[in-house]
Coordinates of C-alpha atoms in Angstrom, one line a residue:
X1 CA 131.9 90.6 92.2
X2 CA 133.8 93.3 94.6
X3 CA 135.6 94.7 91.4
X4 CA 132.7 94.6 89.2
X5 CA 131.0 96.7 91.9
X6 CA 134.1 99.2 92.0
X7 CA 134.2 100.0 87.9
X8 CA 130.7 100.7 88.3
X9 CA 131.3 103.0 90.7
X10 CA 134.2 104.6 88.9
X11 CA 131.8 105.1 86.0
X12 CA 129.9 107.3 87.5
X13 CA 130.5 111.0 86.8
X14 CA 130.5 112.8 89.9
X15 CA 129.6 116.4 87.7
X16 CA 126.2 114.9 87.3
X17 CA 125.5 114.2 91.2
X18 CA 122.4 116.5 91.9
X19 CA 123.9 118.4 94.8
X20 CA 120.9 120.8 94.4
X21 CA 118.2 118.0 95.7
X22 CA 120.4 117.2 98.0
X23 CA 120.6 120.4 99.6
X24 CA 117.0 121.0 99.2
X25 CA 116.3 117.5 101.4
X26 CA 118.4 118.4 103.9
X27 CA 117.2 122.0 104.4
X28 CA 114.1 121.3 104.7
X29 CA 114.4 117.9 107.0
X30 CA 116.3 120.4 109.3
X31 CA 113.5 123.0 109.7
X32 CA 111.3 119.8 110.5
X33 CA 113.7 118.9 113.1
X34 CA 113.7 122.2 114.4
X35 CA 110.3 122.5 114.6
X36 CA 109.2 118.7 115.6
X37 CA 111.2 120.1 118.4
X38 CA 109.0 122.9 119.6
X39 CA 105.5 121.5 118.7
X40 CA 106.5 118.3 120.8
X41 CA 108.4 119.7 123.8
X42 CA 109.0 117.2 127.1
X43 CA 109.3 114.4 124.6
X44 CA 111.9 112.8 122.4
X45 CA 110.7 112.6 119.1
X46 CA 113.3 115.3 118.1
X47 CA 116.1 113.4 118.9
X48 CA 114.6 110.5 117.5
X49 CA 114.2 112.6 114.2
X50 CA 117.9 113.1 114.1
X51 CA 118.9 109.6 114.6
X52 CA 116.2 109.4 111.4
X53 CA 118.3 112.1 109.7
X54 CA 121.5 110.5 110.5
X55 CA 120.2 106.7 109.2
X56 CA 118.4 108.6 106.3
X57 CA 121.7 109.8 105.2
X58 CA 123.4 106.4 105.2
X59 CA 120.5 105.0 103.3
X60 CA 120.4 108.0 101.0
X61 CA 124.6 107.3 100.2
X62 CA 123.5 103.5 100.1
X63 CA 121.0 104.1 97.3
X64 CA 123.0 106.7 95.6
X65 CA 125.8 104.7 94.6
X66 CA 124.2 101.3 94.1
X67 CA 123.0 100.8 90.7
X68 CA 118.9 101.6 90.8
X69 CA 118.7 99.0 87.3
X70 CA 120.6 96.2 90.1
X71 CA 117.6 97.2 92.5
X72 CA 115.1 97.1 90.0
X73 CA 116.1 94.0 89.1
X74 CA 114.4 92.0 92.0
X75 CA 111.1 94.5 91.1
X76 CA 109.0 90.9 92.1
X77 CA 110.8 90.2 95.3
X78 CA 110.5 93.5 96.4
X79 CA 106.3 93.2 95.2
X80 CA 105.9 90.1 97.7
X81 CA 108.2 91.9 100.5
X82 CA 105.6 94.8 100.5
X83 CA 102.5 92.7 100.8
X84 CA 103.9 90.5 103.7
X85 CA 104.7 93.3 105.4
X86 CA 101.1 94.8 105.0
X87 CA 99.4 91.6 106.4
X88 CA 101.9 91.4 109.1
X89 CA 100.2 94.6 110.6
X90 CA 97.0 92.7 111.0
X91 CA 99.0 89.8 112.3
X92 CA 101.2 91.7 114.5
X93 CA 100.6 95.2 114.6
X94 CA 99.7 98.1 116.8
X95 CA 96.4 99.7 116.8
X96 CA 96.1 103.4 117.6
X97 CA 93.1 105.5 117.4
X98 CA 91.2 103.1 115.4
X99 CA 94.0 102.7 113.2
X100 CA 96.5 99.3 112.9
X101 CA 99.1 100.6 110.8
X102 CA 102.6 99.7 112.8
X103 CA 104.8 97.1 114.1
X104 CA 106.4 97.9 117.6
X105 CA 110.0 97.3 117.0
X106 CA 110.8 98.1 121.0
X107 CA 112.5 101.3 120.0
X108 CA 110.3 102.2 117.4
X109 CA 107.3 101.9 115.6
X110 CA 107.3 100.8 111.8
X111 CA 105.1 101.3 109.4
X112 CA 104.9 99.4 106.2
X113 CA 102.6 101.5 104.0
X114 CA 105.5 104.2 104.3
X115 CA 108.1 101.9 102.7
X116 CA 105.6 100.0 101.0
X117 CA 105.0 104.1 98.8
X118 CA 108.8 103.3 97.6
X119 CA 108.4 100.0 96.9
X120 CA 105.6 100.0 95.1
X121 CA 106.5 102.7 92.7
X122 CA 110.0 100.7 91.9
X123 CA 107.8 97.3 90.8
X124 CA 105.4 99.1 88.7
X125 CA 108.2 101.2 87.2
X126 CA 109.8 97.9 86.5
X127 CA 106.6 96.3 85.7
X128 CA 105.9 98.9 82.8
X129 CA 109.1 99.1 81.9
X130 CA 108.9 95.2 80.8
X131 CA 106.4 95.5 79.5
X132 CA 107.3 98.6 77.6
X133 CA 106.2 97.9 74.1
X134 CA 102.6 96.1 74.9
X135 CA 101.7 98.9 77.5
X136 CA 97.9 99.9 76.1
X137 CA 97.3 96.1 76.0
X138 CA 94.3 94.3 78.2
X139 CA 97.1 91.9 79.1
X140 CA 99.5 94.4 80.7
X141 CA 96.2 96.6 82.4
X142 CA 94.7 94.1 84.0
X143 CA 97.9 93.5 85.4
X144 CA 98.3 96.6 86.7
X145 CA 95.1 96.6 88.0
X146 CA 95.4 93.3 89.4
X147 CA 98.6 93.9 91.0
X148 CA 98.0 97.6 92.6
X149 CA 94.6 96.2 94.0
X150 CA 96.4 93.9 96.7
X151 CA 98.3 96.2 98.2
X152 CA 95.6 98.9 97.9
X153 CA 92.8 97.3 99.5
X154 CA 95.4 96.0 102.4
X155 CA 96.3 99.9 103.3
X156 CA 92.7 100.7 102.6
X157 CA 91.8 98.1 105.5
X158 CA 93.8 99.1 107.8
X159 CA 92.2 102.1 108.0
X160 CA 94.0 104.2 106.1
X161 CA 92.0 106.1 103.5
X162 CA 94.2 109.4 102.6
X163 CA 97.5 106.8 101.7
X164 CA 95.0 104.7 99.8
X165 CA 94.4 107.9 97.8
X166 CA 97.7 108.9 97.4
X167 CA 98.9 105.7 96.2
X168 CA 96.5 105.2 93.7
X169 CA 97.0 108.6 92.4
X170 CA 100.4 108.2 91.9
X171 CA 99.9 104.6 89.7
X172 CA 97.5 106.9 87.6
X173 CA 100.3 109.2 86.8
X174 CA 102.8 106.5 86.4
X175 CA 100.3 104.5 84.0
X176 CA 99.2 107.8 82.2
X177 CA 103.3 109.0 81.6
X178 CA 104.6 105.6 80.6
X179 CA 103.1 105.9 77.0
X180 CA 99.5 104.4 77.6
X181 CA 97.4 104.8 74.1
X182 CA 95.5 108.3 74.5
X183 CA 92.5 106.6 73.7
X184 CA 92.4 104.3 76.7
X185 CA 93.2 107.5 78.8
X186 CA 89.9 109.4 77.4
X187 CA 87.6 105.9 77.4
X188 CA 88.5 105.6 81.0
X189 CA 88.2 109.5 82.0
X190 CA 84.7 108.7 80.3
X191 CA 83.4 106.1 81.9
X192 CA 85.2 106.8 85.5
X193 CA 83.8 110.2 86.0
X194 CA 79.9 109.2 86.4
X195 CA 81.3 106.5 88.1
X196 CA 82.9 108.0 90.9
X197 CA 80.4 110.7 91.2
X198 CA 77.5 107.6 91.5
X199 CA 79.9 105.5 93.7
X200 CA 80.9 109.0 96.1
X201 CA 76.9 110.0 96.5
X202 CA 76.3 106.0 98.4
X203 CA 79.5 106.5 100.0
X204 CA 78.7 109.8 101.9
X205 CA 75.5 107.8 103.2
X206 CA 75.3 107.5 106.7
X207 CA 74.4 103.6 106.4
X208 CA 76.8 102.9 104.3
X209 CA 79.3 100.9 105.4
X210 CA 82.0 101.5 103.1
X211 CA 83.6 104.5 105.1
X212 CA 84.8 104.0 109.0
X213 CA 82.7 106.2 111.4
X214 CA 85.2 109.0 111.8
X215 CA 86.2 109.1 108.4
X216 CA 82.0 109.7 107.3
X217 CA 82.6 112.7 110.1
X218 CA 85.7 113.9 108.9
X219 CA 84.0 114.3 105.3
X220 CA 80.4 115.2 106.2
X221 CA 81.5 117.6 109.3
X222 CA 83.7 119.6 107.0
X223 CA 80.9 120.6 105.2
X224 CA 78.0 121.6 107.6
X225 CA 77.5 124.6 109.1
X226 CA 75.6 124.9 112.4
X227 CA 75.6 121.2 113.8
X228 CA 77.6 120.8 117.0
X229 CA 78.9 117.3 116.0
X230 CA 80.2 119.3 112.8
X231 CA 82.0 121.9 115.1
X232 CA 83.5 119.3 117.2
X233 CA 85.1 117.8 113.8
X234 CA 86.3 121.2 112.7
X235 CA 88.0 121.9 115.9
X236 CA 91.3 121.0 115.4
X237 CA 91.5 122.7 111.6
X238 CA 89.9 126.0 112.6
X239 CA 92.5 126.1 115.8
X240 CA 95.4 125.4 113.0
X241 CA 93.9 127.9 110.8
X242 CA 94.0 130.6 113.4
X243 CA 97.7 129.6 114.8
X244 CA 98.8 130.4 110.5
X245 CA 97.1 133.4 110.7
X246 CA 98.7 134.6 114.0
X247 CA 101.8 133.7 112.9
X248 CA 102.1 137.3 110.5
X249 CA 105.1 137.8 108.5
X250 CA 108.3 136.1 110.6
X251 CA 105.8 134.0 113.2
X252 CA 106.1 133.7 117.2
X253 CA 109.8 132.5 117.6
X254 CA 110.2 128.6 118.1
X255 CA 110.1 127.8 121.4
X256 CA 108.1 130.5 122.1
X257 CA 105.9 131.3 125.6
X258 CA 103.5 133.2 123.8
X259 CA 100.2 132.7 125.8
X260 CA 98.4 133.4 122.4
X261 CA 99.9 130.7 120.7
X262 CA 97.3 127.7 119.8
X263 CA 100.2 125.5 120.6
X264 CA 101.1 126.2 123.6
X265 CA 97.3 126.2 124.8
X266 CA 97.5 122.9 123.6
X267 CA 94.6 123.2 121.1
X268 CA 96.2 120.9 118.7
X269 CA 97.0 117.1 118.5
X270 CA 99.3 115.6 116.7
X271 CA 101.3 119.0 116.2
X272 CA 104.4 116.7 115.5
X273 CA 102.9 114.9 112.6
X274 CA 99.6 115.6 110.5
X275 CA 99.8 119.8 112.0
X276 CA 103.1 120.2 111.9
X277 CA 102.8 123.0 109.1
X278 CA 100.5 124.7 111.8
X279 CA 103.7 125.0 113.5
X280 CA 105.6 126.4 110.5
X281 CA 102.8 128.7 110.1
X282 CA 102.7 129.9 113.5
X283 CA 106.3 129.8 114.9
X284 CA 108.4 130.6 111.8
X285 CA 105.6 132.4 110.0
X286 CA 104.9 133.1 106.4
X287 CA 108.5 133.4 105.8
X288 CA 109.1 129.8 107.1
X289 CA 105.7 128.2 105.9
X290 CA 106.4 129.9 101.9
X291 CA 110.2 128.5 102.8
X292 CA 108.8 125.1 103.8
X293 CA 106.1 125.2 100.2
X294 CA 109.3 126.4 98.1
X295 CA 111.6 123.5 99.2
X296 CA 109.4 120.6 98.3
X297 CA 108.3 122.6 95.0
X298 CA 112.3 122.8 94.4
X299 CA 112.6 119.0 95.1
X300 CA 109.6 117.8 93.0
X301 CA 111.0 120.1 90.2
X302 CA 114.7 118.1 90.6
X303 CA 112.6 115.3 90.3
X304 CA 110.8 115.6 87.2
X305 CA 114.0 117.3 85.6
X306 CA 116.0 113.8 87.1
X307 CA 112.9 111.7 84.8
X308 CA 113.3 113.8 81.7
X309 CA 116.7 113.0 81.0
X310 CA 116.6 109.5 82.5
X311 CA 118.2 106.9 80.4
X312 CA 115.0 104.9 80.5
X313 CA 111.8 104.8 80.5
X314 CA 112.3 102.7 84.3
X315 CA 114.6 105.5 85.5
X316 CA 111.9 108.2 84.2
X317 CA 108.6 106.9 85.6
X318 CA 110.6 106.2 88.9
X319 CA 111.6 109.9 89.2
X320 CA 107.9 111.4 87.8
X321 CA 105.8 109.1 90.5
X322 CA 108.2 109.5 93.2
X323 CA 107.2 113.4 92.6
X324 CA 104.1 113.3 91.9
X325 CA 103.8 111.3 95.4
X326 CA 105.2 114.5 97.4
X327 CA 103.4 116.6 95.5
X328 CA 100.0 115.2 96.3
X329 CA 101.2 114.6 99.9
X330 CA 102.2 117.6 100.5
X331 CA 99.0 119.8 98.9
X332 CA 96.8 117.2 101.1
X333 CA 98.5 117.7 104.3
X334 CA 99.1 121.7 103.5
X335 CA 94.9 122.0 102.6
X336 CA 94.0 120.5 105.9
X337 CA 96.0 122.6 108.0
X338 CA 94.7 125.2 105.9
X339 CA 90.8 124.3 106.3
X340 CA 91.1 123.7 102.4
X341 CA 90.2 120.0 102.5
X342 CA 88.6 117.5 105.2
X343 CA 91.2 116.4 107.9
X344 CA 92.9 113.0 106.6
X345 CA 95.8 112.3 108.5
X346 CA 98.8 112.5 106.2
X347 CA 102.0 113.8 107.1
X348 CA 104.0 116.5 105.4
X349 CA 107.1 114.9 103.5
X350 CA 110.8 115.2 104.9
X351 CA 109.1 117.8 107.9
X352 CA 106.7 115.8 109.9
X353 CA 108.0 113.4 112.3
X354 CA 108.0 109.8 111.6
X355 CA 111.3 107.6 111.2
X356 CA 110.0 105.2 108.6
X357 CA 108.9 107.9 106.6
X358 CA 112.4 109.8 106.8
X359 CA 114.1 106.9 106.1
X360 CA 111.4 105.7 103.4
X361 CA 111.5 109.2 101.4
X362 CA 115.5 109.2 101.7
X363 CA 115.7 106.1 99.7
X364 CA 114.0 107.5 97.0
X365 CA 116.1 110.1 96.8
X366 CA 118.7 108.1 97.0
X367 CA 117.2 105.9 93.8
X368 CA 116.7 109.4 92.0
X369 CA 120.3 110.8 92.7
X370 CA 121.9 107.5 90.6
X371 CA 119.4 107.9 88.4
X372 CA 121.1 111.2 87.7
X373 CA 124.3 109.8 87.5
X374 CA 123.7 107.2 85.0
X375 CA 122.3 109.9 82.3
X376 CA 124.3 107.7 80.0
X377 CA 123.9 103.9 79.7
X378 CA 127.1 102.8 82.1
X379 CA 126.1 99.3 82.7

């Protein structure tokens, strides 16, 4: 078994190692480190974010070399891992502000809808990738239906809308790229659009029901002009919206004193996490907040260049959802602290603190990196 694992390895070509994405990931995870560590100062979450970093890059080495068709392999173990770990956080897990998304680990809090975005994409790669040649069938939809709903409607409860979204924006990319008949693609455009305009009108009711109180706010106060309750709601995005703009061309210095600076009056929460590109914006400027935008656009691009000349159709739908996840992650969390979109609560990817996130987003790279190196069909 031990030598079967070494000629794999020696087949490997180390010329087609994507040092590029590599770089990219750690450049950017550094300015997040770097700036976790002014937004949050008096605390430890950016030491803890290097001990991320440093597991990250274990994991990432980990994934790298070991064959991603070995790890796809156990696509169904890996499906049943993710869902117990989602109903353990009703079982066992940690409410905050509403929320019950972690497990206190004593050193650390987990959270399972982070590793469950990785996990999920590698079953339904697999799963399509089975099912390859009957993929526009009612057999192999409902399935994917069937099977994304579980896990959907268990982050959905938790609360947690904005992954919820993510998610299930991601499986419509993977579904539409694997090959799906154009005409199921246009029948369900179709019949979805009224659908979700209907179903979006008697879920911005007040009554209800569907939406938790402060996600109705969120929504609603975004939009209204005049109300106090409205203002209230807006607070925290106009604050980050002026902290951007007073950042100018190079920003305020990390670490700064300014007594102008939005942070340092302490007119953000979360600054470490769902604001952190307020920081960017503020403290490194629009220097470091286009150099922050340019980074992930540079990784997404390695990724989808990674899928096209993936040996499969596995490798490729891995590599085009694991992109198209940072991609709608990041223009979420980027409109918010922008005032583009309602707030929602999603971190920025590889810069936001948040260790099972780090660690989450390195094993995909990880995945994508031997992807890379097994252009050709090695095993």
């Amino acid at each position: 078994m031990f030598r079967k694992i070494i000629q794999k390895l020696k087949a490997y070509e180390l010329s087609n190692l994507n040092f590029r994405l590599i770089v990219y990931v750690i450049a950017i995870t550094c300015i997040g480190i770097f700036t976790i560590g002014s937004a949050a100062e008096g605390e430890n979450y950016q030491f803890k974010q290097i001990i991320g970093l440093a597991i990250s890059i274990i994991v990432l080495i980990i994934f790298t070399l070991l064959s991603y068709k070995f790890i796809f392999k156990f696509y169904w173990i890996i499906y049943i891992i993710t869902n117990i770990l989602l109903i353990s956080v009703f079982l066992i897990g940690v409410t905050n502000k509403g929320a019950t998304r972690w497990i206190d680990l004593g050193f650390t809090q987990f959270q399972p809808s982070e590793l469950g975005k990785i996990f999920l994409l590698i079953f339904f790669a697999s799963y399509l990738y089975k099912r390859r040649g009957q993929i526009s069938s009612l057999k192999t939809l409902g399935g994917i239906v069937l099977f994304a709903a579980v896990p959907l409607f268990l982050i959905y409860k938790e609360p947690d809308l904005s992954t919820t979204i993510v998610i299930f924006v991601t499986f419509c990319a993977i579904i539409f790229l694997s090959g799906i008949s154009s005409k199921i693609v246009w029948t369900v455009l179709v019949i979805a659009v009224p659908v979700i305009l209907i179903s979006g009108y008697f879920v911005l009711q007040p009554d209800s029901g569907i939406l938790e109180e402060y996600q109705y706010n969120r929504i609603v106060g975004f939009f209204q002009e005049n109300n106090p309750e409205a203002e209230k709601i807006r607070y925290q995005q106009e604050n980050s919206l002026l902290a951007i703009g007073s950042g100018g061309l190079t920003g305020k210095g990390l670490d700064n004193n300014t007594v102008t600076s939005v942070k340092n009056g302490n007119f953000l929460s979360e600054a470490h996490t769902d604001f952190i590109f307020t920081i960017v914006g503020e403290e490194m400027g629009f220097i470091g907040g286009a150099a922050v935008i340019i980074l992930l656009f540079l990784i997404v691009l390695e990724c989808f260049i990674t899928g096209a000349h993936a040996g499969d159709l596995m490798g490729r739908l891995f590599c085009y959802g694991f992109g198209v996840l940072i991609t709608i992650q990041s223009f979420i969390n980027i409109s918010v602290a922008t005032m583009l979109l309602p707030n929602t609560g999603l971190t920025l990817p590889f810069v936001s603190y948040g260790l099972t996130s780090l660690v989450s987003l390195y094993c995909g790279i990880g995945i994508i990196l031997n992807i890379g190196l097994q252009k050709r069909n090695l095993l």
